[in-house]
GROMACS .gro file of C-alpha atoms in nm:
model
  100
    1MET     CA    1   4.279  -2.077  -8.819
    2SER     CA    2   3.953  -1.952  -8.669
    3GLU     CA    3   3.784  -2.278  -8.775
    4THR     CA    4   4.045  -2.472  -8.577
    5LEU     CA    5   3.989  -2.249  -8.272
    6HIS     CA    6   3.612  -2.293  -8.307
    7THR     CA    7   3.658  -2.672  -8.318
    8ILE     CA    8   3.879  -2.662  -8.009
    9GLN     CA    9   3.627  -2.442  -7.829
   10ASP     CA   10   3.346  -2.683  -7.918
   11LEU     CA   11   3.552  -2.976  -7.790
   12LEU     CA   12   3.632  -2.796  -7.464
   13THR     CA   13   3.267  -2.700  -7.417
   14GLY     CA   14   3.168  -3.064  -7.468
   15LEU     CA   15   3.436  -3.177  -7.225
   16ALA     CA   16   3.316  -2.928  -6.963
   17ARG     CA   17   2.958  -3.053  -7.006
   18ASP     CA   18   3.072  -3.415  -6.971
   19ILE     CA   19   3.269  -3.332  -6.656
   20ARG     CA   20   2.963  -3.159  -6.504
   21THR     CA   21   2.748  -3.460  -6.588
   22LEU     CA   22   3.001  -3.695  -6.431
   23ALA     CA   23   3.027  -3.478  -6.118
   24GLU     CA   24   2.647  -3.474  -6.080
   25ALA     CA   25   2.631  -3.851  -6.120
   26MET     CA   26   2.906  -3.900  -5.861
   27GLU     CA   27   2.729  -3.666  -5.619
   28SER     CA   28   2.406  -3.859  -5.664
   29ARG     CA   29   2.582  -4.192  -5.600
   30ALA     CA   30   2.754  -4.053  -5.292
   31LYS     CA   31   2.416  -3.941  -5.155
   32GLU     CA   32   2.272  -4.288  -5.222
   33TYR     CA   33   2.566  -4.451  -5.040
   34ARG     CA   34   2.530  -4.215  -4.742
   35THR     CA   35   2.160  -4.296  -4.719
   36ALA     CA   36   2.231  -4.669  -4.740
   37MET     CA   37   2.498  -4.642  -4.468
   38GLU     CA   38   2.260  -4.448  -4.243
   39ASP     CA   39   1.991  -4.713  -4.298
   40LEU     CA   40   2.240  -4.990  -4.220
   41ALA     CA   41   2.355  -4.812  -3.904
   42ALA     CA   42   1.994  -4.772  -3.789
   43HIS     CA   43   1.925  -5.142  -3.845
   44ILE     CA   44   2.241  -5.244  -3.661
   45LEU     CA   45   2.156  -5.019  -3.366
   46ALA     CA   46   1.804  -5.163  -3.348
   47LEU     CA   47   1.936  -5.520  -3.362
   48GLU     CA   48   2.196  -5.446  -3.095
   49GLY     CA   49   1.922  -5.310  -2.869
   50ILE     CA   50   1.710  -5.620  -2.919
   51VAL     CA   51   2.002  -5.857  -2.860
   52ILE     CA   52   2.115  -5.672  -2.548
   53THR     CA   53   1.764  -5.675  -2.405
   54LEU     CA   54   1.718  -6.046  -2.476
   55LEU     CA   55   2.057  -6.138  -2.331
   56ARG     CA   56   1.989  -5.934  -2.017
   57ASP     CA   57   1.673  -6.138  -1.966
   58LYS     CA   58   1.864  -6.461  -2.029
   59PRO     CA   59   2.230  -6.410  -1.929
   60GLU     CA   60   2.306  -6.783  -1.955
   61ALA     CA   61   2.274  -6.745  -2.333
   62VAL     CA   62   2.585  -6.523  -2.343
   63GLU     CA   63   2.824  -6.819  -2.362
   64SER     CA   64   2.620  -6.978  -2.641
   65ALA     CA   65   2.623  -6.646  -2.824
   66LYS     CA   66   3.002  -6.616  -2.786
   67ALA     CA   67   3.048  -6.969  -2.923
   68TRP     CA   68   2.819  -6.901  -3.220
   69ILE     CA   69   2.992  -6.572  -3.296
   70GLY     CA   70   3.333  -6.739  -3.273
   71GLY     CA   71   3.223  -7.004  -3.521
   72GLN     CA   72   3.088  -6.744  -3.763
   73ILE     CA   73   3.408  -6.544  -3.740
   74LYS     CA   74   3.622  -6.849  -3.819
   75GLU     CA   75   3.399  -6.942  -4.110
   76HIS     CA   76   3.353  -6.600  -4.268
   77ALA     CA   77   3.635  -6.364  -4.169
   78SER     CA   78   3.867  -6.298  -4.461
   79GLY     CA   79   4.168  -6.237  -4.239
   80PRO     CA   80   4.293  -6.167  -3.888
   81ILE     CA   81   4.208  -5.796  -3.901
   82GLU     CA   82   3.845  -5.864  -3.990
   83ALA     CA   83   3.828  -6.138  -3.727
   84ALA     CA   84   3.966  -5.906  -3.459
   85LYS     CA   85   3.713  -5.636  -3.552
   86ALA     CA   86   3.424  -5.881  -3.536
   87GLU     CA   87   3.543  -6.026  -3.205
   88GLY     CA   88   3.582  -5.676  -3.058
   89ILE     CA   89   3.233  -5.575  -3.164
   90ALA     CA   90   3.088  -5.898  -3.027
   91ASP     CA   91   3.272  -5.857  -2.697
   92LYS     CA   92   3.146  -5.499  -2.658
   93LEU     CA   93   2.790  -5.604  -2.737
   94LEU     CA   94   2.801  -5.893  -2.490
   95GLU     CA   95   2.962  -5.663  -2.230
   96HIS     CA   96   2.669  -5.422  -2.265
   97ALA     CA   97   2.427  -5.711  -2.235
   98LEU     CA   98   2.574  -5.812  -1.898
   99LYS     CA   99   2.542  -5.460  -1.755
  100LYS     CA  100   2.214  -5.385  -1.586
   0.00000   0.00000   0.00000
C-alpha cells in the first residue's frame, strides 16, 4: 500500500512541476506579447504623427488619402465590423490632420 501511495505522490509531484513550468512559459509569452503590443502602439503613434503633419502641410491630399484607404478597406477587410473599425480610425486620423 505504501508503494502505491509513494507512486501517487511521485506522480503528483511531477504534475505540480509540469504545471509550474507551463505557468512560467505562459507568463513569459504574455510578457513577450505585451512588449510586442507596446512596440506596435509606439510605431502606430509615430506614423499617425507623421501622416497628420504631412496632411496638414498638404490638405488637398486628404481626399486622395480617403480614396486610398477606402480601396484598401474594401480589398482587405474580412467583414463589415473590421471595415467599420478601419473607416472610423481613418476618419479620426484625417479629422486630426485637418485641425490646426
